PDB file of C-alpha atoms in Angstrom:
ATOM      1  CA  ALA A1281     158.522  16.940 211.134  1.00 57.00           C
ATOM      2  CA  GLN A1282     155.161  16.290 212.493  1.00 61.00           C
ATOM      3  CA  SER A1283     154.571  12.430 212.953  1.00 90.00           C
ATOM      4  CA  VAL A1284     152.204   9.516 214.904  1.00 95.00           C
ATOM      5  CA  SER A1285     154.123   6.252 215.931  1.00 96.00           C
ATOM      6  CA  GLN A1286     152.507   3.019 216.613  1.00 96.00           C
ATOM      7  CA  HIS A1287     154.847   1.038 218.318  1.00 88.00           C
ATOM      8  CA  ASN A1288     153.921  -2.447 217.410  1.00 88.00           C
ATOM      9  CA  HIS A1289     153.736  -3.434 213.641  1.00 91.00           C
ATOM     10  CA  HIS A1290     152.437  -6.916 214.707  1.00 95.00           C
ATOM     11  CA  VAL A1291     150.443  -8.349 217.795  1.00 97.00           C
ATOM     12  CA  ILE A1292     149.379 -11.820 218.230  1.00 97.00           C
ATOM     13  CA  LEU A1293     147.384 -12.959 221.047  1.00 97.00           C
ATOM     14  CA  SER A1294     144.999 -15.238 222.236  1.00 97.00           C
ATOM     15  CA  GLU A1295     141.259 -14.991 222.698  1.00 96.00           C
ATOM     16  CA  ALA A1296     140.398 -13.374 226.295  1.00 96.00           C
ATOM     17  CA  ALA A1297     143.463 -11.881 226.465  1.00 97.00           C
ATOM     18  CA  SER A1298     143.894  -7.801 226.944  1.00 97.00           C
ATOM     19  CA  LEU A1299     145.300  -5.685 224.034  1.00 97.00           C
ATOM     20  CA  GLU A1300     146.894  -2.410 224.293  1.00 97.00           C
ATOM     21  CA  LEU A1301     148.280  -0.727 221.272  1.00 97.00           C
ATOM     22  CA  GLY A1302     150.761   2.308 221.787  1.00 97.00           C
ATOM     23  CA  CYS A1303     150.285   5.593 219.933  1.00 97.00           C
ATOM     24  CA  ASN A1304     152.569   8.620 220.224  1.00 97.00           C
ATOM     25  CA  TYR A1305     152.503  11.793 218.222  1.00 95.00           C
ATOM     26  CA  SER A1306     154.909  14.520 218.115  1.00 92.00           C
ATOM     27  CA  TYR A1307     152.771  17.735 217.655  1.00 86.00           C
ATOM     28  CA  GLY A1308     152.581  20.618 219.861  1.00 81.00           C
ATOM     29  CA  GLY A1309     149.294  22.506 220.592  1.00 84.00           C
ATOM     30  CA  THR A1310     145.777  21.331 220.144  1.00 88.00           C
ATOM     31  CA  VAL A1311     145.009  17.819 218.509  1.00 90.00           C
ATOM     32  CA  ASN A1312     142.263  15.654 217.668  1.00 92.00           C
ATOM     33  CA  LEU A1313     142.782  11.841 218.155  1.00 95.00           C
ATOM     34  CA  PHE A1314     141.249   9.037 216.559  1.00 96.00           C
ATOM     35  CA  TRP A1315     141.603   5.184 216.439  1.00 97.00           C
ATOM     36  CA  TYR A1316     140.518   3.654 213.092  1.00 97.00           C
ATOM     37  CA  VAL A1317     140.207  -0.120 212.290  1.00 97.00           C
ATOM     38  CA  GLN A1318     140.247  -2.297 209.069  1.00 96.00           C
ATOM     39  CA  TYR A1319     138.683  -5.839 209.409  1.00 96.00           C
ATOM     40  CA  PRO A1320     140.016  -8.101 206.626  1.00 93.00           C
ATOM     41  CA  GLY A1321     138.378  -7.085 203.597  1.00 90.00           C
ATOM     42  CA  GLN A1322     136.602  -4.039 204.627  1.00 92.00           C
ATOM     43  CA  HIS A1323     137.088  -0.440 204.761  1.00 92.00           C
ATOM     44  CA  LEU A1324     138.483   1.790 207.267  1.00 95.00           C
ATOM     45  CA  GLN A1325     136.033   2.470 210.293  1.00 94.00           C
ATOM     46  CA  LEU A1326     136.397   4.811 213.211  1.00 94.00           C
ATOM     47  CA  LEU A1327     136.434   2.827 216.588  1.00 96.00           C
ATOM     48  CA  LEU A1328     136.763   5.934 218.762  1.00 95.00           C
ATOM     49  CA  LYS A1329     137.722   9.698 218.937  1.00 94.00           C
ATOM     50  CA  TYR A1330     138.928  12.481 221.187  1.00 94.00           C
ATOM     51  CA  PHE A1331     138.278  16.152 220.717  1.00 90.00           C
ATOM     52  CA  SER A1332     138.189  17.346 224.037  1.00 89.00           C
ATOM     53  CA  GLY A1333     136.824  16.635 227.974  1.00 92.00           C
ATOM     54  CA  ASP A1334     137.427  13.280 229.538  1.00 94.00           C
ATOM     55  CA  PRO A1335     140.705  11.869 228.440  1.00 95.00           C
ATOM     56  CA  LEU A1336     139.278   8.308 228.809  1.00 97.00           C
ATOM     57  CA  VAL A1337     137.374   7.660 225.687  1.00 96.00           C
ATOM     58  CA  LYS A1338     134.968   4.875 224.955  1.00 96.00           C
ATOM     59  CA  GLY A1339     134.474   3.720 221.686  1.00 94.00           C
ATOM     60  CA  ILE A1340     132.380   0.956 219.509  1.00 94.00           C
ATOM     61  CA  LYS A1341     133.089  -2.856 220.509  1.00 94.00           C
ATOM     62  CA  GLY A1342     134.660  -2.506 223.838  1.00 96.00           C
ATOM     63  CA  PHE A1343     137.474  -0.607 223.145  1.00 97.00           C
ATOM     64  CA  GLU A1344     138.670   2.536 224.757  1.00 97.00           C
ATOM     65  CA  ALA A1345     141.602   4.945 224.627  1.00 98.00           C
ATOM     66  CA  GLU A1346     143.320   7.256 227.114  1.00 97.00           C
ATOM     67  CA  PHE A1347     144.681  10.690 225.839  1.00 96.00           C
ATOM     68  CA  ILE A1348     147.666  11.616 228.024  1.00 95.00           C
ATOM     69  CA  LYS A1349     148.745  15.085 227.183  1.00 92.00           C
ATOM     70  CA  SER A1350     151.931  15.028 228.971  1.00 93.00           C
ATOM     71  CA  LYS A1351     153.207  11.920 227.389  1.00 94.00           C
ATOM     72  CA  PHE A1352     151.699  12.956 223.958  1.00 95.00           C
ATOM     73  CA  SER A1353     150.135   9.533 223.720  1.00 96.00           C
ATOM     74  CA  PHE A1354     146.768   7.807 222.855  1.00 97.00           C
ATOM     75  CA  ASN A1355     146.765   4.305 223.589  1.00 97.00           C
ATOM     76  CA  LEU A1356     144.005   1.841 222.610  1.00 98.00           C
ATOM     77  CA  ARG A1357     142.740  -0.608 224.889  1.00 98.00           C
ATOM     78  CA  LYS A1358     140.510  -3.772 225.325  1.00 98.00           C
ATOM     79  CA  PRO A1359     140.451  -5.753 228.224  1.00 97.00           C
ATOM     80  CA  SER A1360     139.353  -9.144 226.558  1.00 97.00           C
ATOM     81  CA  VAL A1361     139.904  -9.681 222.873  1.00 97.00           C
ATOM     82  CA  GLN A1362     137.704 -11.760 220.582  1.00 97.00           C
ATOM     83  CA  TRP A1363     138.671 -13.575 217.391  1.00 96.00           C
ATOM     84  CA  SER A1364     136.539 -11.046 215.576  1.00 96.00           C
ATOM     85  CA  ASP A1365     139.043  -8.209 216.507  1.00 97.00           C
ATOM     86  CA  THR A1366     141.508  -9.638 214.122  1.00 98.00           C
ATOM     87  CA  ALA A1367     142.376  -6.222 212.021  1.00 98.00           C
ATOM     88  CA  GLU A1368     144.672  -3.639 211.211  1.00 97.00           C
ATOM     89  CA  TYR A1369     144.573  -0.706 213.821  1.00 98.00           C
ATOM     90  CA  PHE A1370     145.546   2.751 212.842  1.00 97.00           C
ATOM     91  CA  CYS A1371     146.103   5.808 214.981  1.00 97.00           C
ATOM     92  CA  ALA A1372     145.646   9.130 213.569  1.00 96.00           C
ATOM     93  CA  VAL A1373     145.978  12.897 214.562  1.00 94.00           C
ATOM     94  CA  ASN A1374     144.528  16.100 213.292  1.00 91.00           C
ATOM     95  CA  LYS A1375     146.194  19.455 214.342  1.00 87.00           C
ATOM     96  CA  LYS A1376     143.280  21.581 214.778  1.00 80.00           C
ATOM     97  CA  ALA A1377     145.605  24.669 213.224  1.00 78.00           C
ATOM     98  CA  ALA A1378     146.505  22.680 210.138  1.00 78.00           C
ATOM     99  CA  GLY A1379     142.807  22.090 208.894  1.00 82.00           C
ATOM    100  CA  ASN A1380     141.327  18.832 208.796  1.00 86.00           C
ATOM    101  CA  LYS A1381     143.908  16.133 207.349  1.00 91.00           C
ATOM    102  CA  LEU A1382     144.741  13.335 209.523  1.00 94.00           C
ATOM    103  CA  THR A1383     148.352  12.229 210.004  1.00 95.00           C
ATOM    104  CA  PHE A1384     148.548   8.503 210.549  1.00 96.00           C
ATOM    105  CA  GLY A1385     150.767   5.869 212.357  1.00 96.00           C
ATOM    106  CA  GLY A1386     152.121   2.672 210.360  1.00 95.00           C
ATOM    107  CA  GLY A1387     149.378   0.793 211.573  1.00 96.00           C
ATOM    108  CA  THR A1388     149.187  -2.428 213.814  1.00 97.00           C
ATOM    109  CA  ARG A1389     148.190  -5.841 212.810  1.00 97.00           C
ATOM    110  CA  VAL A1390     146.382  -7.637 215.244  1.00 98.00           C
ATOM    111  CA  LEU A1391     146.070 -11.204 215.054  1.00 98.00           C
ATOM    112  CA  VAL A1392     143.624 -12.987 217.480  1.00 97.00           C
ATOM    113  CA  LYS A1393     143.876 -16.641 217.802  1.00 95.00           C
ATOM    114  CA  PRO A1394     140.805 -18.460 218.787  1.00 89.00           C
TER     115      PRO A1394
ATOM    116  CA  GLU B 385     122.713   6.133 203.904  1.00 64.00           C
ATOM    117  CA  ALA B 386     125.095   4.832 201.241  1.00 81.00           C
ATOM    118  CA  GLY B 387     128.867   5.115 202.385  1.00 93.00           C
ATOM    119  CA  VAL B 388     131.702   6.320 200.529  1.00 96.00           C
ATOM    120  CA  THR B 389     132.381   4.420 197.332  1.00 97.00           C
ATOM    121  CA  GLN B 390     135.359   4.260 195.025  1.00 97.00           C
ATOM    122  CA  PHE B 391     135.997   2.746 191.530  1.00 98.00           C
ATOM    123  CA  PRO B 392     137.901   0.615 190.296  1.00 97.00           C
ATOM    124  CA  SER B 393     138.293  -1.390 193.385  1.00 96.00           C
ATOM    125  CA  HIS B 394     141.787  -2.537 191.394  1.00 97.00           C
ATOM    126  CA  SER B 395     143.677  -1.008 188.666  1.00 98.00           C
ATOM    127  CA  VAL B 396     146.877  -2.601 187.106  1.00 98.00           C
ATOM    128  CA  ILE B 397     148.537  -0.393 184.461  1.00 97.00           C
ATOM    129  CA  GLU B 398     151.956   0.197 182.808  1.00 97.00           C
ATOM    130  CA  LYS B 399     154.216   2.712 183.541  1.00 97.00           C
ATOM    131  CA  GLY B 400     153.392   5.727 181.382  1.00 97.00           C
ATOM    132  CA  GLN B 401     149.819   4.916 181.125  1.00 98.00           C
ATOM    133  CA  THR B 402     147.117   7.165 182.810  1.00 98.00           C
ATOM    134  CA  VAL B 403     144.626   6.082 185.385  1.00 98.00           C
ATOM    135  CA  THR B 404     141.903   7.789 186.666  1.00 98.00           C
ATOM    136  CA  LEU B 405     140.120   7.036 190.081  1.00 98.00           C
ATOM    137  CA  ARG B 406     136.754   8.133 191.112  1.00 98.00           C
ATOM    138  CA  CYS B 407     135.471   8.842 194.762  1.00 98.00           C
ATOM    139  CA  ASP B 408     131.433   9.268 195.277  1.00 97.00           C
ATOM    140  CA  PRO B 409     131.315  10.601 198.892  1.00 96.00           C
ATOM    141  CA  ILE B 410     128.328  10.589 201.410  1.00 94.00           C
ATOM    142  CA  SER B 411     125.713  12.368 200.121  1.00 93.00           C
ATOM    143  CA  GLY B 412     125.470  15.939 201.600  1.00 90.00           C
ATOM    144  CA  HIS B 413     129.200  15.808 202.709  1.00 92.00           C
ATOM    145  CA  ASP B 414     130.783  18.793 201.698  1.00 92.00           C
ATOM    146  CA  ASN B 415     134.384  17.549 202.689  1.00 93.00           C
ATOM    147  CA  LEU B 416     136.407  15.270 200.658  1.00 96.00           C
ATOM    148  CA  TYR B 417     140.002  13.765 201.158  1.00 97.00           C
ATOM    149  CA  TRP B 418     142.127  11.633 199.119  1.00 98.00           C
ATOM    150  CA  TYR B 419     144.714   9.460 200.954  1.00 98.00           C
ATOM    151  CA  ARG B 420     147.178   7.261 200.000  1.00 98.00           C
ATOM    152  CA  ARG B 421     149.239   3.987 201.497  1.00 97.00           C
ATOM    153  CA  VAL B 422     152.418   2.971 199.663  1.00 95.00           C
ATOM    154  CA  MET B 423     152.832  -0.610 200.458  1.00 87.00           C
ATOM    155  CA  GLY B 424     154.334  -0.969 204.011  1.00 81.00           C
ATOM    156  CA  LYS B 425     154.200   2.827 204.683  1.00 90.00           C
ATOM    157  CA  GLU B 426     151.482   4.579 206.577  1.00 94.00           C
ATOM    158  CA  ILE B 427     148.186   6.060 205.168  1.00 97.00           C
ATOM    159  CA  LYS B 428     149.330   9.754 203.955  1.00 97.00           C
ATOM    160  CA  PHE B 429     147.006  12.733 203.107  1.00 97.00           C
ATOM    161  CA  LEU B 430     146.772  13.657 199.242  1.00 97.00           C
ATOM    162  CA  LEU B 431     144.369  16.545 199.362  1.00 96.00           C
ATOM    163  CA  HIS B 432     141.051  18.129 200.711  1.00 95.00           C
ATOM    164  CA  PHE B 433     138.184  19.698 199.064  1.00 95.00           C
ATOM    165  CA  VAL B 434     135.343  21.864 200.338  1.00 93.00           C
ATOM    166  CA  LYS B 435     132.699  21.490 197.824  1.00 93.00           C
ATOM    167  CA  GLU B 436     134.648  21.800 194.450  1.00 95.00           C
ATOM    168  CA  SER B 437     137.279  23.970 196.127  1.00 94.00           C
ATOM    169  CA  LYS B 438     140.648  22.535 196.895  1.00 95.00           C
ATOM    170  CA  GLN B 439     141.299  23.613 200.604  1.00 92.00           C
ATOM    171  CA  ASP B 440     144.801  21.855 200.920  1.00 93.00           C
ATOM    172  CA  GLU B 441     146.660  20.105 198.445  1.00 95.00           C
ATOM    173  CA  SER B 442     149.737  20.010 200.593  1.00 94.00           C
ATOM    174  CA  GLY B 443     150.230  16.182 200.505  1.00 95.00           C
ATOM    175  CA  MET B 444     149.838  15.781 196.377  1.00 96.00           C
ATOM    176  CA  PRO B 445     153.426  14.416 195.406  1.00 93.00           C
ATOM    177  CA  ASN B 446     153.899  16.102 192.132  1.00 93.00           C
ATOM    178  CA  ASN B 447     152.226  17.375 188.940  1.00 94.00           C
ATOM    179  CA  ARG B 448     151.405  13.980 187.723  1.00 97.00           C
ATOM    180  CA  PHE B 449     148.440  13.998 190.056  1.00 97.00           C
ATOM    181  CA  LEU B 450     145.512  15.885 189.220  1.00 97.00           C
ATOM    182  CA  ALA B 451     142.344  15.780 191.347  1.00 98.00           C
ATOM    183  CA  GLU B 452     139.092  17.346 190.442  1.00 97.00           C
ATOM    184  CA  ARG B 453     135.646  17.798 192.097  1.00 97.00           C
ATOM    185  CA  THR B 454     133.512  19.472 189.529  1.00 86.00           C
ATOM    186  CA  GLY B 455     129.950  20.507 190.819  1.00 89.00           C
ATOM    187  CA  GLY B 456     131.083  19.502 194.400  1.00 86.00           C
ATOM    188  CA  THR B 457     129.818  16.008 194.355  1.00 93.00           C
ATOM    189  CA  TYR B 458     132.102  13.160 192.984  1.00 97.00           C
ATOM    190  CA  SER B 459     135.937  13.252 193.110  1.00 98.00           C
ATOM    191  CA  THR B 460     138.419  12.079 190.293  1.00 98.00           C
ATOM    192  CA  LEU B 461     142.147  11.364 190.845  1.00 98.00           C
ATOM    193  CA  LYS B 462     144.086  11.082 187.580  1.00 98.00           C
ATOM    194  CA  VAL B 463     147.778  10.056 187.803  1.00 98.00           C
ATOM    195  CA  GLN B 464     149.459  10.903 184.330  1.00 97.00           C
ATOM    196  CA  PRO B 465     151.934   9.429 183.676  1.00 97.00           C
ATOM    197  CA  ALA B 466     151.869   6.711 186.252  1.00 97.00           C
ATOM    198  CA  GLU B 467     155.241   5.865 187.704  1.00 97.00           C
ATOM    199  CA  LEU B 468     156.282   2.458 189.692  1.00 97.00           C
ATOM    200  CA  GLU B 469     156.374   4.343 192.758  1.00 96.00           C
ATOM    201  CA  ASP B 470     152.633   5.455 192.374  1.00 97.00           C
ATOM    202  CA  SER B 471     151.624   1.762 193.428  1.00 97.00           C
ATOM    203  CA  GLY B 472     149.604   1.611 196.451  1.00 97.00           C
ATOM    204  CA  VAL B 473     146.045   1.956 197.647  1.00 97.00           C
ATOM    205  CA  TYR B 474     144.332   5.292 197.269  1.00 98.00           C
ATOM    206  CA  PHE B 475     141.706   6.125 199.920  1.00 98.00           C
ATOM    207  CA  CYS B 476     138.757   8.564 199.624  1.00 98.00           C
ATOM    208  CA  ALA B 477     136.848  10.059 202.777  1.00 97.00           C
ATOM    209  CA  SER B 478     134.331  12.478 203.203  1.00 95.00           C
ATOM    210  CA  SER B 479     132.939  14.582 206.327  1.00 92.00           C
ATOM    211  CA  ARG B 480     130.132  16.989 207.118  1.00 89.00           C
ATOM    212  CA  THR B 481     130.876  20.778 207.831  1.00 80.00           C
ATOM    213  CA  GLY B 482     129.780  21.834 211.207  1.00 68.00           C
ATOM    214  CA  THR B 483     130.123  19.408 214.422  1.00 58.00           C
ATOM    215  CA  GLY B 484     131.305  16.526 212.464  1.00 54.00           C
ATOM    216  CA  LEU B 485     134.035  18.215 210.570  1.00 59.00           C
ATOM    217  CA  ASN B 486     136.710  15.977 211.772  1.00 67.00           C
ATOM    218  CA  GLU B 487     134.857  12.699 211.481  1.00 85.00           C
ATOM    219  CA  GLN B 488     135.843  11.386 208.097  1.00 92.00           C
ATOM    220  CA  TYR B 489     134.421   8.338 206.789  1.00 93.00           C
ATOM    221  CA  PHE B 490     136.396   6.013 204.690  1.00 96.00           C
ATOM    222  CA  GLY B 491     135.769   4.508 201.258  1.00 96.00           C
ATOM    223  CA  PRO B 492     136.909   0.921 200.431  1.00 95.00           C
ATOM    224  CA  GLY B 493     140.008   2.264 198.634  1.00 96.00           C
ATOM    225  CA  THR B 494     141.390   1.432 195.088  1.00 97.00           C
ATOM    226  CA  ARG B 495     144.467  -0.814 194.870  1.00 97.00           C
ATOM    227  CA  LEU B 496     146.825   0.793 191.948  1.00 98.00           C
ATOM    228  CA  THR B 497     149.506  -1.397 190.770  1.00 98.00           C
ATOM    229  CA  VAL B 498     151.834   0.314 188.292  1.00 97.00           C
ATOM    230  CA  THR B 499     154.081  -2.280 186.420  1.00 97.00           C
TER     231      THR B 499
END
């Protein structure tokens, strides 16, 4: 079955620490990759996306992600987090041959302590 | 521009009752999607409309769920009769056709509790 795995369910870190969230998927073929974020009380927002080209993608709020095709991974990074980065983060994959639907990972709750 | 809106934000119903969720996509977005997140699980795709047509309904769990998008604008998702396992957050998303095909904008979700 096609799946998307996020390795950490919960992450707690202090302000200014670096953040890396893992995401692996199990599809073959061409994919589009996304990271979404849901801040407390808000709706899901797109952080960044990868369709093609440079595998290092820069998104909003200082986030970036790297697509490593050989590892089927799309890890999210931020060098120095802020308290306002407290949120739940979702990796999502779209298999181009399967229409527009997104397959999500289970989400990672990130708590940044001030 | 206004974002995707969903109504109601919360709904609590008893097992066996009927509930109808509504989604208003971003104006001009032909693609409309429904997703669901059951407690503690991942967000799962339910179905995809292109205008008023169902493009992909492979994620609909069973025939107690009926989605419509008459006129290609807003969409409704009806659950009849509701069961306990239907509890969760139902998200709607929309996207343009063309180059923005895969960038989906999400609504705030409807939290459904079936007791």
